[in-house]
Structure formats: structure tokens, C-alpha cells
């Protein structure tokens, strides 16, 4: 596979892409990307899905199946040899290869960066890697940032040569504002007429609930996958005593006396929240993955690719 | 009630200042550490369960503040040193501390005089704010160690300045001194801190009896009543032969009972003379030595 970053050009490519890109996606990251593409292809070649093709007849060259002739069908597709053998008029149908649109929906709310959390950086790496793999598979890739509304958008693009554009766009995303998945994802579904794979990368913190947003994608017939990014530091915060908690998104405050027992209950509540999200996705047959930022992103992606055959 | 440490105005200012400091500290403490969290969503589920606890938390903080204010008030009062006013403002006290030779006995540790001074200090400590007192050393005469004052520090310092003597104590002198000092007072008290080995006790008792307004308190030190000591010791050369000397020692029993005492004369570590004496009450025994200590 040809990389958009040839080895000899790689440092230059980073330099040209600007400091944002080199800060977020270093050389090691890009080397891992290429490995991931190879692995993704190997996984895809061994799976039943193989290439993504439509079932309807089209301009492809690979025979798919026969169907009975009905008035109005194009005579050019009649299978005369079959007619000679069976005496029935049937039409040959071909599979048409079609590129799939991959939409990477990235939660860029303030909760992703609260307390210097690396959740957003991690999510950006995951999104960039998935986008890169999709571009390598000649799929159309679009990145959409969201918070309480739709944010920056990378218009659907295809071709490996667009990888640098993808990385540059993702690198510049920043976390701010609230989360409103229902509003954002509804707006997204209404705008994108071309259906495809929608990969939502979020930490799952939405005061109004995440269900409506995911449902909006499902109802619009997007092939939806949810990736929840978790930061273990949130599970065991070094907080004890009388504190004023400030919500990173809304600025709401809570006065609280944090004890060890309360931290234990917080971990339980955290686990319950994740379990609720996972349970909802399982009920709706939406693939769900929980990604810890402590896990190297390439390991996490390999896990997703092997378990979900998401791309490739 | 009167304040010895601070004036009422100073106490008020101190209390106000401490209250302001305590309140300021609590207000500052209420400005709790702010911690940014990704979402309060999860914390809310915990807080719902702890609404009752929140009240307890506020109450605890309030009680804690009240406790701090109480401690501050007590601290200010301690500095102010409040004293209950005496029933009479005319109370005058004389404290006589016996410093005669018998007070050097060590049956009280470290000795009787030190014990007597400690008792005198306690008397001073117990005086009320308006009491005037005087400390005096009693031996063959009376030596005032302070003026008639309400200044506790001066009285305590006077007690410290009492020193031992090798003299015989005379209580009648002390009593006359006390009566002179306390003559104008309607509420006069005399404290005598002594081992009781004093001359002139009868005279003193008679004088005290003539002044009914005088309250006499006798505070005894020492666990034994034995009072035997060397009353006289001198050495002289013979007038005709000045190369020879004669020494005389006289031992006296000041007590009311016959006592047995060991007389031992030393020159450094060497014992020059040793004898066990039997001394009738109020009698003395003399011994003379020619060329004492000469080999």
C-alpha cells in the first residue's frame, strides 16, 4: 500500500502540515497507521463481507444472479444462453462496487478536556486512524465535530492523498461547550443524505441522555457504532474533603464532602453509567466499545477491527 | 469581679478581634477548593442519596464555628485574668517566713525553708485582687521583703529573696512587726510559716490575744520537732603561749524534750572529735579542746 507519507518525506510532511498536526500525530503515530491499514485489510479479506458491494444491478462486471424478465427490462441484460437451456427469459444481474461513506462524529465538548484529560486527544487519534484506514480502503470519509450543536466539519473526501488533510483537520479540533447529542446528531442525520457508517466517539456525558442522539442515527439508517472514551483518572480522583465541584461543560457547581466511601460509590455510578450506555446499544444492536485512554490507541483499534470488522 | 490582665475595653477589643479572625477563617474556609470535573452527572446521583447528610454537614460546620468562637472567648478571658472581688476591700495580710537556723533541716525536701517559701507562694496565689500583702523574713529580727502591695509579682519576688540564717528565730519580734503593719486594718491576717522552733512564742501569743481583729494562721513545715544545734563555736590563742590554741563548742537543745545528739568536729575529711551527747530540754553542753586538730 502506498502511504501518503513516504518514509523519506515523512518529517517534511509533518512540518508542512503545521505544528498542530505534529503535536497531535507524531511520527510513531503515522507508522502505526500504516500497520493498522495492513491489519485491517487482512482482517477484511478473511471476513465474509470482503468488499462492500451493493446487491442491486449496476454497472459492475461481476455476475451476481439471475432474475425473471418483466416487461420494461433492458433487453441488453437478457441471458440468451440461459434462455436456450431453459426456455425462460431471465436477466443477468451484476454487483456494483460502491464506496461507503464513513462519518466520524467526534464529541468535542469541554468534558473531553476537563482537568487536562487526554480523552479528546485519544479520541482524535482514534478518529484519525479510522479515517486513515477508510481512506486507504477508498471509502469516503467525513469528520464532524459536535457538542451542543454541530461544529467543524470535514466534507466527505476520498483517496489516500487526502490523509494529510484529514489529520490536519482532526488535529485542530478543540474541546469546548456543552454536549447535546440528540440535537447534534439529529441535525447531522438531517443534513447527510448519503447513508453510511456513523462512528460516534464520545465520553458519554450528556445531561439530556445519549439515547435520542443514537436513535436519530439509527432512524436515519446510518450503520452506527459507538466508541466511548474513558479516563481512569475520573474513576479514582484524588479528591477528598470539602470541595466545590464545577461542571466543565455547564459551569454548574455542587458543594460536597468527598469521603473514601463516596469515591467507591462514584466508581459504582461510573460503571453503572457505562453499563447503561452499553446495554442501550446492545438492545438496539448498535456496536459499542469502551476505550480506555490508558490503552494504546492502536491496540484499541485492533480490538475494534477484530471484534466489529468496522472497516476494511 | 475584676480583671487583672486586661481592662474591660481591652478585653472587648480582644474579643472582637478574635471573633473577627475566627469568622474570617471560617469564611475563607467556606471558599472551598474548586475542582473541575467532566460532568456533575454522576456526582448528582450520589448527592441525591446524601441530601440528609448535607444538613448534618452544615450543622457540623456551624457547631465547629461556635466551638472556635468559644475557645477564642475563653482565651481572651484567660488573658484578662478575672478575679472575684473580695468581700472586704480592707483585707491586709502579713506573711512571715521563718528563716532561722532550724529551717535548714532536710526532713522536708530539699529543706524546710524551701518548703516554707513554696507555701508562701501559694498564699500569694490565693490572694484576691484587692488584698494588700507584705512578705517578711523572720529570724532574730524581721526583714520586710516587700512593701504592703497588691502586686503579686513583687510579693513572689520578695519570697524568692528570703535567705537562710544561722540565727534563732524570735516570734515576738515578728508579731510586733505584724501588729504595726496591720494596726489600721479592720480585716488583718497574719500567716506564720515556720517549723515552730522559735523563741518568744508566749509573748507573741499574748500580743495576738490583745488584738482580736487579727487572724493568725500558723502553717507548719518540718516533720520532726527536734531542735538541737551548735550554739557557740570559737577558737582563741593562749595569751601567754600563742603557739597553742583553745577551742570551745556549745551545743543546745531548744526543744521541750531531752534529746540525744552526736557531736562531730571535722577538718576536711578528717574527724577531729566525736561524742554522743544527751541534752535535757532547754539545756546546753560545752566542750573545750586544746590544740584541736594539731597532730
Coordinates of C-alpha atoms in Angstrom, one line a residue:
Chain A
X1 CA 0.0 0.0 0.0
X2 CA 1.3 3.4 -0.8
X3 CA 1.5 5.8 2.1
X4 CA 0.8 9.5 1.7
X5 CA 3.8 9.9 3.9
X6 CA 6.7 8.4 2.1
X7 CA 9.4 7.5 4.6
X8 CA 11.8 10.0 3.2
X9 CA 9.2 12.7 3.1
X10 CA 7.6 12.0 6.5
X11 CA 9.3 14.7 8.6
X12 CA 8.7 17.2 5.8
X13 CA 5.1 16.2 5.6
X14 CA 4.7 16.8 9.2
X15 CA 6.5 20.1 9.0
X16 CA 4.3 21.2 6.2
X17 CA 1.2 20.1 7.9
X18 CA 1.9 22.5 10.7
X19 CA 2.6 22.3 14.4
X20 CA -0.9 21.2 15.3
X21 CA -0.5 18.0 13.3
X22 CA 3.0 17.2 14.5
X23 CA 2.0 17.8 18.1
X24 CA -1.1 15.5 18.0
X25 CA 0.1 12.9 15.5
X26 CA 3.7 12.2 15.7
X27 CA 5.9 10.1 13.5
X28 CA 5.2 7.0 15.6
X29 CA 1.5 7.5 15.2
X30 CA 1.8 7.6 11.5
X31 CA 3.9 4.4 11.4
X32 CA 1.2 2.7 13.4
X33 CA -1.4 4.0 11.0
X34 CA 0.2 2.1 8.1
X35 CA 0.4 -1.0 10.2
X36 CA -3.2 -0.7 11.1
X37 CA -4.2 -0.4 7.4
X38 CA -2.4 -3.6 6.6
X39 CA -4.0 -5.4 9.5
X40 CA -7.4 -4.0 8.6
X41 CA -7.1 -5.3 5.1
X42 CA -6.0 -8.7 6.3
X43 CA -9.0 -8.9 8.6
X44 CA -11.3 -7.7 5.9
X45 CA -10.0 -10.3 3.4
X46 CA -10.7 -13.1 5.8
X47 CA -14.2 -12.0 6.6
X48 CA -17.4 -12.8 4.8
X49 CA -18.1 -9.2 4.0
X50 CA -15.0 -8.9 1.8
X51 CA -15.6 -5.8 -0.2
X52 CA -18.5 -3.6 0.3
X53 CA -20.8 -4.1 -2.7
X54 CA -24.4 -3.3 -3.5
X55 CA -26.9 -6.1 -4.2
X56 CA -28.7 -4.2 -6.9
X57 CA -27.7 -4.5 -10.5
X58 CA -25.4 -1.8 -11.7
X59 CA -22.5 -1.1 -13.9
X60 CA -20.2 -3.6 -12.3
X61 CA -18.7 -6.5 -14.2
X62 CA -19.0 -9.3 -11.7
X63 CA -22.1 -11.5 -12.1
X64 CA -24.4 -11.7 -9.2
X65 CA -27.6 -13.6 -10.0
X66 CA -30.5 -14.1 -12.4
X67 CA -34.0 -12.8 -12.1
X68 CA -37.1 -13.3 -14.2
X69 CA -37.7 -10.9 -17.0
X70 CA -40.5 -8.5 -16.6
X71 CA -41.9 -6.1 -19.1
X72 CA -39.8 -3.0 -19.4
X73 CA -36.5 -4.6 -18.5
X74 CA -33.5 -3.7 -20.7
X75 CA -33.1 -6.4 -23.4
X76 CA -29.3 -6.0 -23.3
X77 CA -29.2 -7.8 -20.0
X78 CA -31.2 -10.9 -21.1
X79 CA -29.2 -14.1 -20.8
X80 CA -29.8 -15.8 -24.1
X81 CA -27.7 -18.8 -23.2
X82 CA -29.9 -19.5 -20.2
X83 CA -33.0 -19.0 -22.4
X84 CA -31.6 -21.6 -24.8
X85 CA -31.1 -24.0 -22.0
X86 CA -34.3 -23.5 -20.0
X87 CA -36.7 -21.7 -22.3
X88 CA -37.2 -18.9 -19.7
X89 CA -36.3 -15.3 -20.1
X90 CA -34.1 -14.2 -17.3
X91 CA -32.0 -11.1 -16.7
X92 CA -28.4 -11.2 -15.6
X93 CA -27.6 -9.0 -12.6
X94 CA -24.2 -7.7 -11.7
X95 CA -22.8 -6.4 -8.4
X96 CA -21.8 -2.8 -8.5
X97 CA -18.9 -1.8 -6.3
X98 CA -19.7 1.2 -4.3
X99 CA -17.6 3.3 -1.9
X100 CA -19.0 3.6 1.5
X101 CA -19.3 6.9 3.4
X102 CA -17.7 6.8 6.8
X103 CA -18.8 9.5 9.1
X104 CA -16.6 10.1 12.1
X105 CA -18.6 12.0 14.7
X106 CA -16.3 13.4 17.3
X107 CA -17.5 14.7 20.7
X108 CA -15.6 18.0 21.2
X109 CA -17.4 19.2 24.3
X110 CA -15.5 20.6 27.3
X111 CA -15.8 17.3 29.3
X112 CA -13.4 15.7 26.9
X113 CA -10.6 18.0 28.0
X114 CA -11.7 18.8 31.6
X115 CA -8.8 18.7 34.1
X116 CA -6.2 18.3 31.4
X117 CA -7.9 15.0 30.4
X118 CA -6.4 13.3 27.4
X119 CA -9.8 12.0 26.3
X120 CA -10.1 14.3 23.3
X121 CA -6.5 13.7 22.2
X122 CA -7.2 10.0 22.4
X123 CA -10.5 10.3 20.5
X124 CA -8.7 12.4 17.9
X125 CA -6.2 9.6 17.4
X126 CA -8.9 7.0 17.1
X127 CA -10.8 9.2 14.6
X128 CA -7.7 9.9 12.6
X129 CA -6.8 6.3 12.5
X130 CA -10.2 5.1 11.5
X131 CA -10.4 7.9 8.8
X132 CA -7.0 6.9 7.5
X133 CA -7.9 3.2 7.3
X134 CA -11.2 4.2 5.5
X135 CA -9.3 6.4 3.0
X136 CA -6.9 3.6 2.4
X137 CA -9.9 1.4 1.6
X138 CA -11.1 4.0 -0.9
X139 CA -14.0 4.9 1.2
X140 CA -15.4 8.4 1.5
X141 CA -14.5 9.9 4.9
X142 CA -16.1 12.8 6.7
X143 CA -15.4 14.1 10.1
X144 CA -18.0 16.0 12.1
X145 CA -17.2 17.6 15.5
X146 CA -20.2 18.1 17.8
X147 CA -21.0 19.5 21.2
X148 CA -24.3 21.1 21.9
X149 CA -24.6 21.6 18.1
X150 CA -22.7 20.6 15.1
X151 CA -19.3 22.0 14.9
X152 CA -16.4 21.9 12.4
X153 CA -16.9 19.5 9.6
X154 CA -14.5 17.9 7.1
X155 CA -16.6 17.4 4.0
X156 CA -16.7 13.9 2.6
X157 CA -13.4 13.2 0.9
X158 CA -11.7 10.1 -0.6
X159 CA -8.4 9.0 -1.7
X160 CA -5.2 8.4 0.3
X161 CA -3.8 11.6 -0.8
X162 CA -6.4 13.3 1.4
X163 CA -4.9 11.7 4.5
X164 CA -2.9 14.8 5.5
X165 CA -6.0 17.0 5.1
X166 CA -7.8 14.6 7.4
X167 CA -5.0 14.7 10.0
X168 CA -4.7 18.4 9.8
X169 CA -8.4 18.9 10.3
X170 CA -8.7 16.5 13.3
X171 CA -5.6 18.0 14.9
X172 CA -7.1 21.4 15.0
X173 CA -10.3 20.3 16.8
X174 CA -10.6 21.6 20.4
X175 CA -12.9 20.8 23.3
X176 CA -15.4 23.4 24.5
X177 CA -19.0 23.9 25.2
X178 CA -21.8 21.5 26.3
X179 CA -22.9 18.2 25.0
X180 CA -26.3 17.7 23.3
X181 CA -26.1 14.5 21.4
X182 CA -29.8 14.5 20.5
X183 CA -29.7 17.9 18.9
X184 CA -26.4 17.5 17.2
X185 CA -26.9 14.0 15.8
X186 CA -30.4 14.8 14.6
X187 CA -29.0 17.8 12.7
X188 CA -26.3 15.6 11.3
X189 CA -28.8 12.9 10.1
X190 CA -31.0 15.5 8.5
X191 CA -28.1 17.1 6.6
X192 CA -26.3 14.0 5.4
X193 CA -28.4 12.5 2.6
X194 CA -25.9 9.8 1.7
X195 CA -26.1 7.0 4.3
X196 CA -23.1 5.1 5.6
X197 CA -21.2 4.2 8.6
X198 CA -21.5 6.6 11.5
X199 CA -18.9 6.2 14.2
X200 CA -19.7 8.3 17.3
X201 CA -16.7 8.9 19.5
X202 CA -17.7 10.3 22.9
X203 CA -17.2 10.1 26.6
X204 CA -21.0 9.6 27.0
X205 CA -21.5 12.6 29.3
X206 CA -24.8 14.2 28.2
X207 CA -27.2 15.5 30.8
X208 CA -30.1 15.1 28.5
X209 CA -29.1 11.5 27.8
X210 CA -27.4 9.8 24.8
X211 CA -30.3 7.6 23.7
X212 CA -32.1 10.2 21.5
X213 CA -28.9 11.0 19.6
X214 CA -28.1 7.4 18.8
X215 CA -31.7 6.7 17.9
X216 CA -31.6 9.7 15.5
X217 CA -28.7 8.0 13.6
X218 CA -30.4 4.6 13.6
X219 CA -33.7 6.0 12.3
X220 CA -31.9 7.7 9.5
X221 CA -30.4 4.3 8.6
X222 CA -26.9 5.0 9.4
X223 CA -24.8 2.0 10.3
X224 CA -24.0 3.3 13.8
X225 CA -21.1 2.4 16.1
X226 CA -20.5 4.0 19.5
X227 CA -17.0 4.3 20.9
X228 CA -16.9 5.5 24.5
X229 CA -13.6 7.0 25.6
X230 CA -13.0 6.7 29.3
X231 CA -10.3 8.2 31.5
X232 CA -9.5 6.1 34.6
X233 CA -8.4 9.2 36.4
X234 CA -12.1 10.1 36.6
X235 CA -12.8 6.9 38.4
X236 CA -10.3 7.5 41.2
X237 CA -10.0 11.3 41.5
X238 CA -7.6 12.5 44.2
X239 CA -10.4 14.5 45.8
X240 CA -11.1 14.3 49.5
X241 CA -12.7 16.8 51.9
X242 CA -15.0 19.7 51.4
X243 CA -15.0 20.6 47.7
X244 CA -16.9 22.6 45.2
X245 CA -17.3 20.6 42.0
X246 CA -17.6 22.6 38.8
X247 CA -19.1 21.0 35.8
X248 CA -16.6 21.6 32.9
X249 CA -19.5 21.9 30.4
X250 CA -22.2 23.8 32.2
X251 CA -20.3 25.5 35.0
X252 CA -22.9 24.1 37.5
X253 CA -21.4 23.7 40.9
X254 CA -22.0 21.1 43.7
X255 CA -20.8 21.5 47.2
X256 CA -19.8 18.2 48.6
X257 CA -17.7 16.5 51.2
X258 CA -15.9 13.7 49.5
X259 CA -15.0 10.7 51.5
X260 CA -13.4 7.4 50.6
X261 CA -16.8 5.7 50.8
X262 CA -18.2 8.3 48.4
X263 CA -15.4 7.6 45.9
X264 CA -16.3 4.0 46.0
X265 CA -19.9 4.9 45.2
X266 CA -18.7 7.2 42.4
X267 CA -16.9 4.3 40.8
X268 CA -20.0 2.3 41.0
X269 CA -22.0 5.1 39.5
X270 CA -19.4 5.5 36.7
X271 CA -19.6 1.8 36.0
X272 CA -23.4 1.9 36.0
X273 CA -23.4 4.8 33.6
X274 CA -21.1 2.8 31.2
X275 CA -23.3 -0.3 31.6
X276 CA -26.4 1.7 30.8
X277 CA -24.9 3.0 27.6
X278 CA -23.6 -0.5 26.6
X279 CA -27.0 -2.0 27.4
X280 CA -28.8 0.5 25.3
X281 CA -26.5 -0.1 22.4
X282 CA -26.8 -3.8 22.7
X283 CA -30.6 -3.6 22.8
X284 CA -30.6 -1.5 19.6
X285 CA -27.9 -3.8 18.0
X286 CA -25.5 -0.9 17.8
X287 CA -21.9 -2.0 18.2
X288 CA -20.4 -0.4 21.4
X289 CA -16.8 -0.3 22.5
X290 CA -15.3 1.2 25.6
X291 CA -11.8 2.6 25.1
X292 CA -9.6 3.5 28.0
X293 CA -7.1 6.2 27.3
X294 CA -4.6 4.1 29.2
X295 CA -4.7 1.5 26.3
X296 CA -2.5 2.4 23.3
X297 CA -4.8 3.6 20.5
X298 CA -3.5 1.0 18.0
X299 CA -4.3 -1.8 20.4
X300 CA -7.8 -0.5 21.0
X301 CA -8.3 -0.1 17.2
X302 CA -7.2 -3.7 16.5
X303 CA -9.6 -4.9 19.1
X304 CA -12.4 -3.0 17.5
X305 CA -11.5 -4.1 14.0
X306 CA -11.3 -7.8 15.1
X307 CA -14.4 -7.7 17.1
X308 CA -16.5 -5.5 14.9
X309 CA -15.0 -5.6 11.4
X310 CA -15.8 -2.0 11.4
X311 CA -13.8 -1.1 8.3
X312 CA -11.6 -2.7 5.6
Chain B
X1 CA -15.3 40.5 89.6
X2 CA -12.3 42.4 88.4
X3 CA -9.8 41.9 85.6
X4 CA -6.1 41.9 86.4
X5 CA -4.7 41.1 82.9
X6 CA -6.8 43.4 80.7
X7 CA -9.0 46.4 81.1
X8 CA -12.6 45.9 80.1
X9 CA -12.0 47.9 77.0
X10 CA -9.0 45.9 76.1
X11 CA -11.0 42.7 76.7
X12 CA -13.8 43.9 74.5
X13 CA -11.3 44.7 71.7
X14 CA -9.5 41.4 72.1
X15 CA -12.8 39.5 72.0
X16 CA -13.9 41.5 68.9
X17 CA -10.6 40.9 67.2
X18 CA -10.6 37.2 67.9
X19 CA -14.2 36.9 66.7
X20 CA -13.3 38.7 63.5
X21 CA -10.3 36.4 63.0
X22 CA -12.3 33.2 63.6
X23 CA -15.2 34.3 61.4
X24 CA -12.7 35.4 58.6
X25 CA -11.1 32.0 58.8
X26 CA -14.4 30.2 58.5
X27 CA -15.5 32.4 55.6
X28 CA -12.2 31.7 53.9
X29 CA -12.7 28.0 54.6
X30 CA -16.1 28.2 53.1
X31 CA -14.5 29.3 49.9
X32 CA -13.9 25.6 49.2
X33 CA -11.4 24.2 46.8
X34 CA -12.9 24.2 43.3
X35 CA -12.4 21.1 41.3
X36 CA -13.4 20.9 37.7
X37 CA -15.0 17.6 36.8
X38 CA -16.1 16.5 33.3
X39 CA -19.6 16.3 34.5
X40 CA -21.5 16.5 37.7
X41 CA -24.0 14.0 36.3
X42 CA -22.5 11.1 38.3
X43 CA -22.0 13.1 41.4
X44 CA -25.6 14.2 41.3
X45 CA -26.7 10.6 41.7
X46 CA -24.6 10.4 44.9
X47 CA -25.8 13.8 46.2
X48 CA -29.5 12.7 45.9
X49 CA -28.7 10.0 48.4
X50 CA -26.9 12.4 50.7
X51 CA -29.4 15.2 51.0
X52 CA -29.9 14.4 54.7
X53 CA -26.1 14.4 55.1
X54 CA -25.9 17.9 53.7
X55 CA -27.9 19.3 56.6
X56 CA -25.7 17.5 59.1
X57 CA -22.6 18.9 57.3
X58 CA -23.9 22.4 57.6
X59 CA -24.8 21.9 61.2
X60 CA -21.4 20.4 61.9
X61 CA -19.7 23.4 60.3
X62 CA -21.9 25.8 62.4
X63 CA -21.1 23.9 65.6
X64 CA -17.5 23.9 64.7
X65 CA -17.5 27.7 64.3
X66 CA -19.3 28.1 67.6
X67 CA -16.7 26.0 69.3
X68 CA -13.9 28.0 67.8
X69 CA -15.6 31.2 69.0
X70 CA -16.0 29.8 72.5
X71 CA -12.3 28.8 72.6
X72 CA -11.3 32.3 71.4
X73 CA -13.6 33.9 74.1
X74 CA -12.1 31.7 76.8
X75 CA -8.6 32.5 75.6
X76 CA -9.4 36.2 75.8
X77 CA -10.8 35.8 79.3
X78 CA -7.7 33.8 80.4
X79 CA -5.6 36.7 79.2
X80 CA -7.9 39.2 81.1
X81 CA -7.3 37.1 84.3
X82 CA -10.6 37.8 86.0
X83 CA -10.7 37.7 89.8
X84 CA -13.6 37.6 92.2
X85 CA -13.7 40.7 94.3
X86 CA -13.0 40.2 98.0
X87 CA -15.9 40.7 100.4
X88 CA -14.0 43.5 102.1
X89 CA -11.6 45.8 100.3
X90 CA -9.7 46.4 103.7
X91 CA -8.0 43.0 103.9
X92 CA -4.4 43.2 104.8
X93 CA -2.1 40.2 105.1
X94 CA 1.4 39.8 106.5
X95 CA 3.3 36.7 105.6
X96 CA 6.2 35.8 108.0
X97 CA 8.5 33.2 106.7
X98 CA 10.8 31.7 109.3
X99 CA 14.4 31.7 108.1
X100 CA 16.1 30.7 111.4
X101 CA 18.8 28.0 111.6
X102 CA 16.3 25.2 112.3
X103 CA 14.7 25.8 108.9
X104 CA 17.8 24.3 107.3
X105 CA 16.7 20.9 108.4
X106 CA 16.2 18.5 105.5
X107 CA 13.3 16.4 106.7
X108 CA 11.3 18.4 104.2
X109 CA 13.0 18.1 100.8
X110 CA 15.1 19.9 99.9
X111 CA 14.8 21.7 103.2
X112 CA 12.2 23.4 105.5
X113 CA 12.9 26.9 104.2
X114 CA 12.3 25.9 100.6
X115 CA 9.1 24.2 101.7
X116 CA 8.1 27.4 103.6
X117 CA 8.7 29.6 100.6
X118 CA 6.6 27.3 98.4
X119 CA 3.7 27.6 100.9
X120 CA 4.1 31.4 101.0
X121 CA 3.9 31.4 97.2
X122 CA 0.6 29.6 97.4
X123 CA -0.7 32.1 99.9
X124 CA 0.2 34.9 97.5
X125 CA -1.5 33.0 94.7
X126 CA -4.7 32.7 96.7
X127 CA -5.0 36.4 97.4
X128 CA -7.9 38.2 95.9
X129 CA -7.5 41.3 93.7
X130 CA -8.0 43.9 96.4
X131 CA -5.9 42.3 99.1
X132 CA -2.7 44.0 100.2
X133 CA 0.0 41.8 101.5
X134 CA 3.5 42.1 102.8
X135 CA 6.2 39.4 102.9
X136 CA 8.8 39.4 105.6
X137 CA 11.7 37.2 106.7
X138 CA 11.7 36.1 110.4
X139 CA 14.8 35.2 112.3
X140 CA 16.2 37.0 115.3
X141 CA 14.6 40.1 113.8
X142 CA 12.2 40.8 111.0
X143 CA 13.3 41.9 107.5
X144 CA 10.5 43.1 105.2
X145 CA 11.0 41.7 101.7
X146 CA 8.2 43.7 100.0
X147 CA 6.0 46.6 100.6
X148 CA 2.4 46.3 101.5
X149 CA 1.2 45.8 98.0
X150 CA -1.3 44.1 95.7
X151 CA 1.4 43.4 93.1
X152 CA 1.7 39.6 93.0
X153 CA 4.9 39.7 91.1
X154 CA 6.5 41.9 93.8
X155 CA 5.3 39.6 96.5
X156 CA 6.6 36.5 94.7
X157 CA 9.9 38.1 94.1
X158 CA 10.1 39.0 97.8
X159 CA 9.6 35.4 98.8
X160 CA 12.4 34.4 96.5
X161 CA 14.7 36.8 98.2
X162 CA 14.3 35.2 101.6
X163 CA 17.6 33.5 102.6
X164 CA 18.6 31.2 105.4
X165 CA 20.3 32.4 108.5
X166 CA 22.1 30.7 111.4
X167 CA 20.1 32.8 113.9
X168 CA 17.5 31.8 116.5
X169 CA 14.0 32.8 115.4
X170 CA 12.0 35.2 117.7
X171 CA 8.3 35.2 117.1
X172 CA 7.5 38.0 119.5
X173 CA 9.5 40.4 117.2
X174 CA 7.6 39.1 114.2
X175 CA 4.3 39.6 116.0
X176 CA 5.1 43.2 116.9
X177 CA 6.1 43.9 113.4
X178 CA 2.9 42.4 112.1
X179 CA 0.7 44.4 114.5
X180 CA 2.5 47.6 113.5
X181 CA 1.8 46.9 109.8
X182 CA -1.8 45.8 110.3
X183 CA -2.9 48.2 113.1
X184 CA -5.1 50.3 110.8
X185 CA -6.8 47.4 109.1
X186 CA -10.2 46.1 110.1
X187 CA -9.6 42.8 108.5
X188 CA -6.0 41.8 109.3
X189 CA -4.5 38.4 108.8
X190 CA -1.1 37.1 109.8
X191 CA 0.4 34.0 108.2
X192 CA 3.3 32.4 110.0
X193 CA 5.2 29.8 108.0
X194 CA 7.6 28.1 110.4
X195 CA 8.8 24.8 111.9
X196 CA 7.7 26.1 115.3
X197 CA 11.3 26.3 116.8
X198 CA 11.0 29.9 117.7
X199 CA 11.7 31.9 120.8
X200 CA 9.1 34.4 122.2
X201 CA 6.1 32.3 121.4
X202 CA 4.4 33.1 124.6
X203 CA 4.9 36.8 124.2
X204 CA 3.6 36.6 120.7
X205 CA 0.5 34.7 121.8
X206 CA -0.2 37.3 124.4
X207 CA 0.1 40.1 121.9
X208 CA -2.2 38.4 119.5
X209 CA -4.7 37.9 122.2
X210 CA -4.8 41.6 122.8
X211 CA -5.8 42.2 119.1
X212 CA -8.9 40.3 118.4
X213 CA -9.3 41.6 114.9
X214 CA -6.0 39.9 113.9
X215 CA -6.5 36.4 112.4
X216 CA -3.3 34.4 112.9
X217 CA -2.7 31.3 110.7
X218 CA 0.2 29.1 111.6
X219 CA 1.4 26.9 108.7
X220 CA 3.9 24.4 110.0
X221 CA 6.8 22.9 108.0
X222 CA 9.0 20.0 109.0
X223 CA 8.0 16.6 110.2
X224 CA 10.2 16.4 113.3
X225 CA 10.1 18.6 116.4
X226 CA 13.8 18.0 117.3
X227 CA 15.8 21.2 117.6
X228 CA 19.3 20.7 118.7
X229 CA 22.2 22.7 117.3
X230 CA 25.6 24.2 117.9
X231 CA 25.0 27.4 119.7
X232 CA 28.6 28.6 120.0
X233 CA 31.9 27.7 118.4
X234 CA 35.1 29.7 118.8
X235 CA 38.9 29.3 118.8
X236 CA 41.4 31.5 120.6
X237 CA 45.2 31.5 121.2
X238 CA 46.5 31.3 124.8
X239 CA 47.6 34.8 125.8
X240 CA 50.9 33.5 127.3
X241 CA 51.8 30.9 124.7
X242 CA 50.4 31.9 121.3
X243 CA 51.7 28.8 119.7
X244 CA 48.8 26.9 121.3
X245 CA 45.0 27.3 120.8
X246 CA 41.9 26.5 122.8
X247 CA 38.5 25.8 121.1
X248 CA 35.1 25.8 122.7
X249 CA 31.9 24.3 121.4
X250 CA 28.5 24.7 123.0
X251 CA 25.5 22.6 121.9
X252 CA 22.0 23.5 122.9
X253 CA 18.7 21.6 123.0
X254 CA 16.0 24.2 122.1
X255 CA 13.2 21.6 122.4
X256 CA 10.9 20.6 125.2
X257 CA 12.2 17.1 125.5
X258 CA 15.6 15.5 126.3
X259 CA 17.4 14.8 123.1
X260 CA 20.4 12.7 122.2
X261 CA 22.7 14.2 119.6
X262 CA 26.1 13.3 118.1
X263 CA 28.7 16.0 118.1
X264 CA 31.2 15.5 115.4
X265 CA 34.0 18.0 114.6
X266 CA 35.8 17.7 111.2
X267 CA 38.7 19.3 109.4
X268 CA 38.0 18.4 105.9
X269 CA 37.5 14.6 105.7
X270 CA 39.4 14.0 109.0
X271 CA 37.2 13.6 112.1
X272 CA 38.8 15.6 114.9
X273 CA 36.3 14.8 117.6
X274 CA 33.2 12.7 118.0
X275 CA 30.9 12.3 121.0
X276 CA 27.3 11.4 121.7
X277 CA 25.6 13.9 123.9
X278 CA 22.5 13.7 126.0
X279 CA 20.8 17.1 126.3
X280 CA 18.0 17.9 128.7
X281 CA 15.3 20.2 127.5
X282 CA 16.4 23.8 127.0
X283 CA 19.9 22.9 128.3
X284 CA 23.3 23.3 126.7
X285 CA 26.6 21.4 126.9
X286 CA 30.0 23.0 126.3
X287 CA 33.3 21.2 125.3
X288 CA 36.7 22.8 125.2
X289 CA 39.7 21.4 123.2
X290 CA 43.4 22.3 123.5
X291 CA 45.2 22.4 120.2
X292 CA 42.3 21.0 118.3
X293 CA 43.4 19.4 115.0
X294 CA 47.1 19.6 115.9
X295 CA 48.8 16.2 115.5

